[in-house]
Tab-separated table of C-alpha atoms and ligand atoms in Angstrom:
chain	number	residue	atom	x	y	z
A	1	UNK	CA	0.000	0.000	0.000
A	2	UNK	CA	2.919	2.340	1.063
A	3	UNK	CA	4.446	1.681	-2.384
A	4	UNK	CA	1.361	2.427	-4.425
A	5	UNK	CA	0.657	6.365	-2.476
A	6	UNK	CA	4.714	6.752	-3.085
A	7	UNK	CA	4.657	5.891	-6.832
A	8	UNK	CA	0.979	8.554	-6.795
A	9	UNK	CA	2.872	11.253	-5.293
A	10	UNK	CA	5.912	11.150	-7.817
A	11	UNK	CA	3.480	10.808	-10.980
A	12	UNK	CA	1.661	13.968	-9.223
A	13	UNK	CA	5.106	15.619	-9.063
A	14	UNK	CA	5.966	14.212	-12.487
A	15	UNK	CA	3.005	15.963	-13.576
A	16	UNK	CA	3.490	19.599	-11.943
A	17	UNK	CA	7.129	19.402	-13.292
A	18	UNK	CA	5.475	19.096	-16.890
A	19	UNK	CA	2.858	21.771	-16.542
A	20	UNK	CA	5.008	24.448	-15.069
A	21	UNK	CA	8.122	23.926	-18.001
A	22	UNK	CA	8.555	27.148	-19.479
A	23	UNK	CA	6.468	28.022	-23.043
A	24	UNK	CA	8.175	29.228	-26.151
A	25	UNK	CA	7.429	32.423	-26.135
A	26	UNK	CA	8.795	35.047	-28.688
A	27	UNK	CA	11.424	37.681	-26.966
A	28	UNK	CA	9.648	40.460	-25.400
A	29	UNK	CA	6.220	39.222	-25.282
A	30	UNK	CA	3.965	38.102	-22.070
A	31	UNK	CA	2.463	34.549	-21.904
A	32	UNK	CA	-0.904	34.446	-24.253
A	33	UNK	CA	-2.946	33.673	-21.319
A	34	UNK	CA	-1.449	36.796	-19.599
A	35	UNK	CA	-1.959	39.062	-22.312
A	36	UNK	CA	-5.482	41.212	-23.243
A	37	UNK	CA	-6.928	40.182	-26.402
A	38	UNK	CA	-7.129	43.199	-28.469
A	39	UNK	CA	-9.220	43.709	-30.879
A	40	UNK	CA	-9.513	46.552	-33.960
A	41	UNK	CA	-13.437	47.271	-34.588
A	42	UNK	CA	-14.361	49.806	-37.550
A	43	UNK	CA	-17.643	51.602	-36.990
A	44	UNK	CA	-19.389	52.987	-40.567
A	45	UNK	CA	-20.527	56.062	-38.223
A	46	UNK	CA	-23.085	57.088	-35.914
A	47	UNK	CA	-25.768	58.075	-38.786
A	48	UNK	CA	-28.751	56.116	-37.006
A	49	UNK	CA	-30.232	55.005	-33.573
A	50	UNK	CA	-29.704	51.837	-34.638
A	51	UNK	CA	-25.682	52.040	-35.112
A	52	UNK	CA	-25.321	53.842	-31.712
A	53	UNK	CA	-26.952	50.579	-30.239
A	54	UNK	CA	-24.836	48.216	-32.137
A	55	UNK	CA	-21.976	50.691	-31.232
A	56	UNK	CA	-22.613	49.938	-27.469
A	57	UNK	CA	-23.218	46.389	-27.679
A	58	UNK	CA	-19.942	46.011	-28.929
A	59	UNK	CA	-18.339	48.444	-26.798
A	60	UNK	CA	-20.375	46.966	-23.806
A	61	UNK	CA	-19.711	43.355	-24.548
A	62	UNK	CA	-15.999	44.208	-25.007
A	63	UNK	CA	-15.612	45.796	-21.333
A	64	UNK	CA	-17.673	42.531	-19.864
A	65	UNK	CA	-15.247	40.171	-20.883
A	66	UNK	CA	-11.708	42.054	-20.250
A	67	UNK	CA	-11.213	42.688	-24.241
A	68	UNK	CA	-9.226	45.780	-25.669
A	69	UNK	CA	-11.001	47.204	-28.199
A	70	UNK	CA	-9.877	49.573	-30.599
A	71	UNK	CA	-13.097	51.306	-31.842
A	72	UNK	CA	-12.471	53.798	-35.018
A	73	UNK	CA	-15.806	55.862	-36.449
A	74	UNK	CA	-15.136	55.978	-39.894
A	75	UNK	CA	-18.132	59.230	-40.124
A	76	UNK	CA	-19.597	56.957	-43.470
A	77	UNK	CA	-16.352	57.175	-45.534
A	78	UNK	CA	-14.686	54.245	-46.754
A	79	UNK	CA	-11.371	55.916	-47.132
A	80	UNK	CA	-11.287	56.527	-43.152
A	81	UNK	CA	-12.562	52.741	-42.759
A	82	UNK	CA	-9.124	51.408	-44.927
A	83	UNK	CA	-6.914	53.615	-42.951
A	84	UNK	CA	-8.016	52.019	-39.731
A	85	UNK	CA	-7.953	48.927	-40.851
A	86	UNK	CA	-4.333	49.452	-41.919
A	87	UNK	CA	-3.506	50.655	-38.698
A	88	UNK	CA	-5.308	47.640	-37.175
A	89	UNK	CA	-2.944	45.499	-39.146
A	90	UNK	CA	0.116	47.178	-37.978
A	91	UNK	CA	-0.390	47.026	-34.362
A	92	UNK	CA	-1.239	43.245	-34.499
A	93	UNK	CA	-4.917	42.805	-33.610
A	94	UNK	CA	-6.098	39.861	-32.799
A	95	UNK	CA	-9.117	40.294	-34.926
A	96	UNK	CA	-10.493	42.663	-36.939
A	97	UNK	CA	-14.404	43.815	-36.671
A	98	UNK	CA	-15.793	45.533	-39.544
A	99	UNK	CA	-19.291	47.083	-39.983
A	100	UNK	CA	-18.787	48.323	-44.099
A	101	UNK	CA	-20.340	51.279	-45.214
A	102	UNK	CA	-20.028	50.224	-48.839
A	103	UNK	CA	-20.190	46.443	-50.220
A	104	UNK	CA	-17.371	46.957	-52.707
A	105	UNK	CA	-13.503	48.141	-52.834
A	106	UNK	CA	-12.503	45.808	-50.044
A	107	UNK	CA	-9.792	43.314	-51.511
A	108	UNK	CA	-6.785	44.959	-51.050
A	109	UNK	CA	-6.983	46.071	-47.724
A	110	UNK	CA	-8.508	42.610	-46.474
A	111	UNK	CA	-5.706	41.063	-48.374
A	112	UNK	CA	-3.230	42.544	-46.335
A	113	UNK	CA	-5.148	41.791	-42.803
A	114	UNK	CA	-5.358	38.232	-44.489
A	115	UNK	CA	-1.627	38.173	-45.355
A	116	UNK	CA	-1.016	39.275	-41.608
A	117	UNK	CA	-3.097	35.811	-40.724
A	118	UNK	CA	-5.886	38.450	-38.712
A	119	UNK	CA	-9.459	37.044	-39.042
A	120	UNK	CA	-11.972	39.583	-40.383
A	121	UNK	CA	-15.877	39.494	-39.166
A	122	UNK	CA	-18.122	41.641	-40.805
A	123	UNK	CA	-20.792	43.012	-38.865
A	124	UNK	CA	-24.745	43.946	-40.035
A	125	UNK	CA	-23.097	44.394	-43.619
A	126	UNK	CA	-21.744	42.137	-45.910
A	127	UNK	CA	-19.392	43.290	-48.557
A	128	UNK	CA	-18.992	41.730	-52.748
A	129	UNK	CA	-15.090	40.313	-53.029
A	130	UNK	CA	-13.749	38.037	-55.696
A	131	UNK	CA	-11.761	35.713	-52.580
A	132	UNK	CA	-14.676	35.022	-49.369
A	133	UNK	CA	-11.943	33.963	-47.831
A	134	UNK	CA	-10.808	37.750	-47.338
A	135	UNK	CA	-13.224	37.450	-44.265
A	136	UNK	CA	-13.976	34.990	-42.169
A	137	UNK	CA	-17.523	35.107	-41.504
A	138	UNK	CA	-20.590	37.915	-41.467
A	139	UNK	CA	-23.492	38.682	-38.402
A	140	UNK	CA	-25.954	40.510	-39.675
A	141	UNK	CA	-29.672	40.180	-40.690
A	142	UNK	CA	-31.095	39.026	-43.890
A	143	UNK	CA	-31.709	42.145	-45.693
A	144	UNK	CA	-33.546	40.939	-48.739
A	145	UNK	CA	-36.195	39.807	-45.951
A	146	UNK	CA	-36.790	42.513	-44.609
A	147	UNK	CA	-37.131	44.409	-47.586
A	148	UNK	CA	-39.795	41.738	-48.571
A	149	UNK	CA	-41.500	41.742	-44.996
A	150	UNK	CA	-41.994	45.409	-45.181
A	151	UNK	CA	-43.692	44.753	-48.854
A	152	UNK	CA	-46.169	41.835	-47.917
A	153	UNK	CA	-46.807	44.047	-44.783
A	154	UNK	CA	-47.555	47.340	-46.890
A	155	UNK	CA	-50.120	45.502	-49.421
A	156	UNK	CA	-52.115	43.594	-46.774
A	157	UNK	CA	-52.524	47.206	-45.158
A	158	UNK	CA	-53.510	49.171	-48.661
A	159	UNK	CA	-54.978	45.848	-49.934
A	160	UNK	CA	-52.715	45.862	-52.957
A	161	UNK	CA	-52.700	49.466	-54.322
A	162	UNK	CA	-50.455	52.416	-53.336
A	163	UNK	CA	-48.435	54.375	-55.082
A	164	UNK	CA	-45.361	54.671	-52.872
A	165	UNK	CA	-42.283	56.759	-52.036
A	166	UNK	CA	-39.348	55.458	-51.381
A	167	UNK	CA	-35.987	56.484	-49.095
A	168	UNK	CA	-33.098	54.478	-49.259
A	169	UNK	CA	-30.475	54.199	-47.688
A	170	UNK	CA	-26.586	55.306	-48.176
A	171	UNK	CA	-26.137	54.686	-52.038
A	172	UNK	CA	-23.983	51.113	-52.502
A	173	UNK	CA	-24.646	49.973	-49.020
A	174	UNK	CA	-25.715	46.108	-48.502
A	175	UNK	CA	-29.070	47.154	-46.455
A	176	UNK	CA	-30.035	49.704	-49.057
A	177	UNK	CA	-29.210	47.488	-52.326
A	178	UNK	CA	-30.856	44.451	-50.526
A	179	UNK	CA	-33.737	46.179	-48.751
A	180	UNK	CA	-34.901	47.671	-52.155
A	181	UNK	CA	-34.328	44.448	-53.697
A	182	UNK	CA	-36.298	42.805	-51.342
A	183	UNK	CA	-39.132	45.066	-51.255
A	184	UNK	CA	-39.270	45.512	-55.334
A	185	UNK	CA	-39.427	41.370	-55.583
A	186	UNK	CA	-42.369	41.112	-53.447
A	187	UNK	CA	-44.264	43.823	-55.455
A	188	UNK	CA	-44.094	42.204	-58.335
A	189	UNK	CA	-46.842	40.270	-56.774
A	190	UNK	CA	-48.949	43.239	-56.799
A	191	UNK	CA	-49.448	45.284	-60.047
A	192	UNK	CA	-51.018	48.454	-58.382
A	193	UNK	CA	-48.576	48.497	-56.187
A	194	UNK	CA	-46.127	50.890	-57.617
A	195	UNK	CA	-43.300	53.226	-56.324
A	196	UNK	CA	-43.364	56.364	-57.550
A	197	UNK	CA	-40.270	57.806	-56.632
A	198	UNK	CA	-36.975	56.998	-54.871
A	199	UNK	CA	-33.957	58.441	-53.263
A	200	UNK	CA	-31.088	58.203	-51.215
A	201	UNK	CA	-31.493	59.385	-47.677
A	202	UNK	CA	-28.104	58.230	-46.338
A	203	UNK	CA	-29.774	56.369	-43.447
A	204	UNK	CA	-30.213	59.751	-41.163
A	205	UNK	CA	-33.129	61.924	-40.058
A	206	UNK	CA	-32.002	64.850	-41.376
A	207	UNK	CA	-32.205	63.685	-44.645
A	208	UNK	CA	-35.033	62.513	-44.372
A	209	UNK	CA	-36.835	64.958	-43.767
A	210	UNK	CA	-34.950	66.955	-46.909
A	211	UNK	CA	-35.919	64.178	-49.456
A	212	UNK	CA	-39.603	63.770	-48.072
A	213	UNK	CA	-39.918	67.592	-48.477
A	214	UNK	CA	-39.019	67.943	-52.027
A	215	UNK	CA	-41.493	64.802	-52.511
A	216	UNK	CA	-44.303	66.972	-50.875
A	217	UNK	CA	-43.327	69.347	-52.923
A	218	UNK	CA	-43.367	67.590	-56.369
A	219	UNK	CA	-46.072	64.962	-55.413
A	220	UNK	CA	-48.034	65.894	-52.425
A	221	UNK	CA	-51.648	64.649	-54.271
A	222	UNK	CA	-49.701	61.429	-54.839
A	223	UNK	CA	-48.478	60.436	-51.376
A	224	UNK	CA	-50.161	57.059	-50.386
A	225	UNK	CA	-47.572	55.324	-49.029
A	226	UNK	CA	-43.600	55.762	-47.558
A	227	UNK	CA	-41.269	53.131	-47.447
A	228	UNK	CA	-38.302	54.077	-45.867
A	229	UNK	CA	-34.897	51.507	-45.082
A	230	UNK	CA	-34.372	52.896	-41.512
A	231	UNK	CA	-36.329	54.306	-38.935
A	232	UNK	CA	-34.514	57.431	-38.585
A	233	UNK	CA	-35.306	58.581	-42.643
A	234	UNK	CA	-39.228	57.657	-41.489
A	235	UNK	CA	-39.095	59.638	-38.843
A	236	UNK	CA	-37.184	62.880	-40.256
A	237	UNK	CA	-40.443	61.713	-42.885
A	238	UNK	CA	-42.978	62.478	-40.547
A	239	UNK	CA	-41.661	65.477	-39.190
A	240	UNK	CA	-41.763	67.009	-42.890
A	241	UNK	CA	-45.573	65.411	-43.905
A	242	UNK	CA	-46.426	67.210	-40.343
A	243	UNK	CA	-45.229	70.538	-41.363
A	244	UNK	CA	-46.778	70.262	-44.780
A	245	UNK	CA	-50.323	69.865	-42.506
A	246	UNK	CA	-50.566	66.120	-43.932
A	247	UNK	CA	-51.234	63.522	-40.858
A	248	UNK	CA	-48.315	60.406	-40.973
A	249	UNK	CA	-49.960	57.440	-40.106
A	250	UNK	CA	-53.420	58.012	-41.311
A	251	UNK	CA	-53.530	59.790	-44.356
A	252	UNK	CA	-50.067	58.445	-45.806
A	253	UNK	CA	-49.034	54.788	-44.366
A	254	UNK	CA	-45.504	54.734	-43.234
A	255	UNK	CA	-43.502	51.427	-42.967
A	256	UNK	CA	-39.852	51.516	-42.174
A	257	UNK	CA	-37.088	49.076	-40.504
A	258	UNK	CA	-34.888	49.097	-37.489
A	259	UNK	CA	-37.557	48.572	-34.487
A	260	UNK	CA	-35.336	51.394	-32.679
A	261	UNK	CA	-37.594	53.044	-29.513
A	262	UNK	CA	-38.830	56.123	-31.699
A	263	UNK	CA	-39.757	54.484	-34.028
A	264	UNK	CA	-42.245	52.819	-31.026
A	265	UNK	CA	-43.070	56.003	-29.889
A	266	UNK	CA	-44.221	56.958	-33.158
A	267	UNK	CA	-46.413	53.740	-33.777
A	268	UNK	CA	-47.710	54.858	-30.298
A	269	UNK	CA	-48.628	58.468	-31.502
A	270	UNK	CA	-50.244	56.903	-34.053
A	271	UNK	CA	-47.895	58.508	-36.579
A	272	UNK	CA	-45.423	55.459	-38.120
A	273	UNK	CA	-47.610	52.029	-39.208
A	274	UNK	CA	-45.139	49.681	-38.881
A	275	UNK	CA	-41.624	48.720	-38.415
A	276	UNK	CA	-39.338	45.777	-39.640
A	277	UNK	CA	-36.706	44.833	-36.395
A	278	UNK	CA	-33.364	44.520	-37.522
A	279	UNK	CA	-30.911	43.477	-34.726
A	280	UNK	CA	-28.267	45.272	-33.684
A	281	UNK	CA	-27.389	43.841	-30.429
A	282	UNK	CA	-24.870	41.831	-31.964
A	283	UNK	CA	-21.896	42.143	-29.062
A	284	UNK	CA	-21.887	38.736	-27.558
A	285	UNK	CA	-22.141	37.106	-30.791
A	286	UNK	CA	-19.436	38.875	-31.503
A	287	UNK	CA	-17.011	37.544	-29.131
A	288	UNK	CA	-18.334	34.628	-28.747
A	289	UNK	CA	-17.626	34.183	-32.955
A	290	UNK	CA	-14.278	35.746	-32.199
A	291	UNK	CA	-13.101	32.980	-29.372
A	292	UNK	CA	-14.569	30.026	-31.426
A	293	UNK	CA	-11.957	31.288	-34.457
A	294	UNK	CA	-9.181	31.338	-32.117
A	295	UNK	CA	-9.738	28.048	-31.051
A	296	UNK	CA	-9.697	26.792	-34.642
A	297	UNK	CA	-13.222	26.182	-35.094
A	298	UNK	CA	-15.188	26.412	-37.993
A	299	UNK	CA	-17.716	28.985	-37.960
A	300	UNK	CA	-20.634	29.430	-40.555
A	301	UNK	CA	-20.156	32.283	-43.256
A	302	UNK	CA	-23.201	33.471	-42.201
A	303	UNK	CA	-24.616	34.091	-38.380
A	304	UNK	CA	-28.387	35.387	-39.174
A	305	UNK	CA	-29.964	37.676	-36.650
A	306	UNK	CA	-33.732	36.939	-36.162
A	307	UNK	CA	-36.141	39.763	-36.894
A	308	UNK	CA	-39.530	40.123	-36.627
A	309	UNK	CA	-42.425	43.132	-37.937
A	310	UNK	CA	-44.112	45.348	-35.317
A	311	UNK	CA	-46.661	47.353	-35.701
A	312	UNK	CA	-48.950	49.925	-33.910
A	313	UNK	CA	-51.525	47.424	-32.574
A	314	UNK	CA	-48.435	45.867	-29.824
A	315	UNK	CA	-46.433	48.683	-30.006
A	316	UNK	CA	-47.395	49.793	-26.460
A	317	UNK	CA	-47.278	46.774	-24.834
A	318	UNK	CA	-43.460	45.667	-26.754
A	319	UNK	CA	-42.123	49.347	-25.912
A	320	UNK	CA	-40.583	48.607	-22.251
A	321	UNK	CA	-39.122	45.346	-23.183
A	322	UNK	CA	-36.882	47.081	-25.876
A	323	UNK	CA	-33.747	47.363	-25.365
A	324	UNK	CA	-32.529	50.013	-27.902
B	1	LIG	O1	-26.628	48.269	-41.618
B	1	LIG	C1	-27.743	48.454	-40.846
B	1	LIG	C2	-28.394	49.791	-41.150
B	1	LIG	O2	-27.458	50.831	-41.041
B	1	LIG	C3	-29.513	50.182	-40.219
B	1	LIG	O3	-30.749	49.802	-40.676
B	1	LIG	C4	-29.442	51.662	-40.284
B	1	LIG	O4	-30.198	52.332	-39.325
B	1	LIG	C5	-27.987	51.829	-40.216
B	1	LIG	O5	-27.509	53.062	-40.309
């Protein structure tokens, strides 16, 4: 018996002696378990409710788990978003987050982060490149959906006639290209459904309300119907059908998507119809994407966020539950 606890206690040494051998580490650098994951994340702006919420998911989600997080706003320009990415490269992120402003002119800037062995997740936007292996995987929601949600929605409410105005989002973005894609597919089951005019918005309130004025202006007797890709446009919408004397919500239907707390307030007032969710509290996924890559596992290409359609009848009871 005496033999068999001596020969335990020297395996038990044996096996501290392993564990506690120094690791190959290169000169100058603390142990990986020591040392803060650090990671770059490139922000397309703060245009919207909707990307200040995503904004502090990520940020919020970062602090919670001990990660350094290099945030850059690129203020919508590409240009600014390649520049930090650059710089993300240079100082060795772990991983690179990137919300796109534009789908295209990606390659050789992901080429180099790919070159540099630094996995790329998109966020919310996915972007058109020759190689998909230039990123590793994207979280967003299905735009083209949504789009076609908001559609189906629209000619249940008008039963299948309404001549419609439309504001779109920042010109070659994925949600605008897909949302109108989405929305003009499901019309096509619905000949008197037709949209009368459309134009950019850039995804902001402000311009919104421009665009929506100069459609009063050109085509106030023609106004059934807005369709707008965020809820900030529908709501900078409202403002200008309310200073025209024309009553949002009753005498023009207003769909729009995000699900952001105005645009609850609004269905409240009576003044917005209805409102496609789109996700954006996409921080945990996030991480939890990020650490599953580091550990060598294979992750889809695409992590869908679920959305659903709101609209006035719930919007009072949903309101308190929301979280951005
Ligand atoms: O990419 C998501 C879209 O971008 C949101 O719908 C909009 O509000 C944002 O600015």
């Amino acid at each position: 018996m005496r033999w068999m606890i001596a020969v335990a206690l020297l395996s038990l040494v044996g096996c501290k002696q392993q564990s506690s051998e120094p690791q190959q580490q290169p000169a100058g650098s603390p142990p990986a378990a020591a040392r803060k994951l650090t990671i770059g994340f490139s922000q397309v702006g703060a245009e919207s409710a909707w990307r200040t919420a995503e904004t502090k998911s990520i940020r919020g989600e970062a602090e919670k788990r001990g990660v350094e997080l290099k945030f850059s706003d690129a203020q919508g320009k590409q240009a600014n978003q390649i520049n930090a990415i650059s710089s993300f490269i240079a100082q060795k992120v772990d991983a690179i987050v990137l919300a796109p402003v534009v789908e295209t002119g990606w390659e050789p800037v992901l080429t180099q982060a790919k070159e540099a062995n630094i996995p790329v997740i998109l966020v919310d936007r996915g972007i058109k490149v020759s190689d998909e292996s230039l990123y590793t995987t994207l979280i967003a929601s299905d735009f083209v959906e949504e789009g076609k949600m908001a559609a189906e929605w629209l000619a249940k409410k008008t039963n299948g006639k309404a001549r419609i105005f439309e504001l779109q989002g920042t010109t070659g973005a994925a949600p605008a290209i897909d949302r109108k894609k989405g929305f003009e597919a499901a019309l096509k089951n619905y000949p008197e459904m037709t949209i009368v005019k459309s134009q950019s918005a850039d995804f902001t309130r402000a311009k919104g309300k421009e665009v929506m004025e100069a459609f009063i202006k050109s085509d106030r007797e023609n106004i059934q119907a807005v369709y707008a890709h965020n809820d900030d446009m529908a709501l900078g919408a409202i403002q200008a059908l309310e200073e025209a004397g024309m009553n949002p919500g009753k005498d023009v239907t207003l769909i729009s998507i995000d699900g952001v707390k105005g645009a609850f307030e609004a269905m409240i007032a009576g003044k917005l119809n209805a409102t496609v969710e789109c996700n954006p509290l996409m921080g945990a996924t996030v991480f939890d994407t990020v650490a599953k890559v580091r550990a060598g596992e294979k992750v889809p290409k695409f992590i869908q966020s679920k959305d659903q359609l709101f609209e006035q009848s719930t919007a009072a009871q949903v309101i308190s539950s929301r979280e951005y």
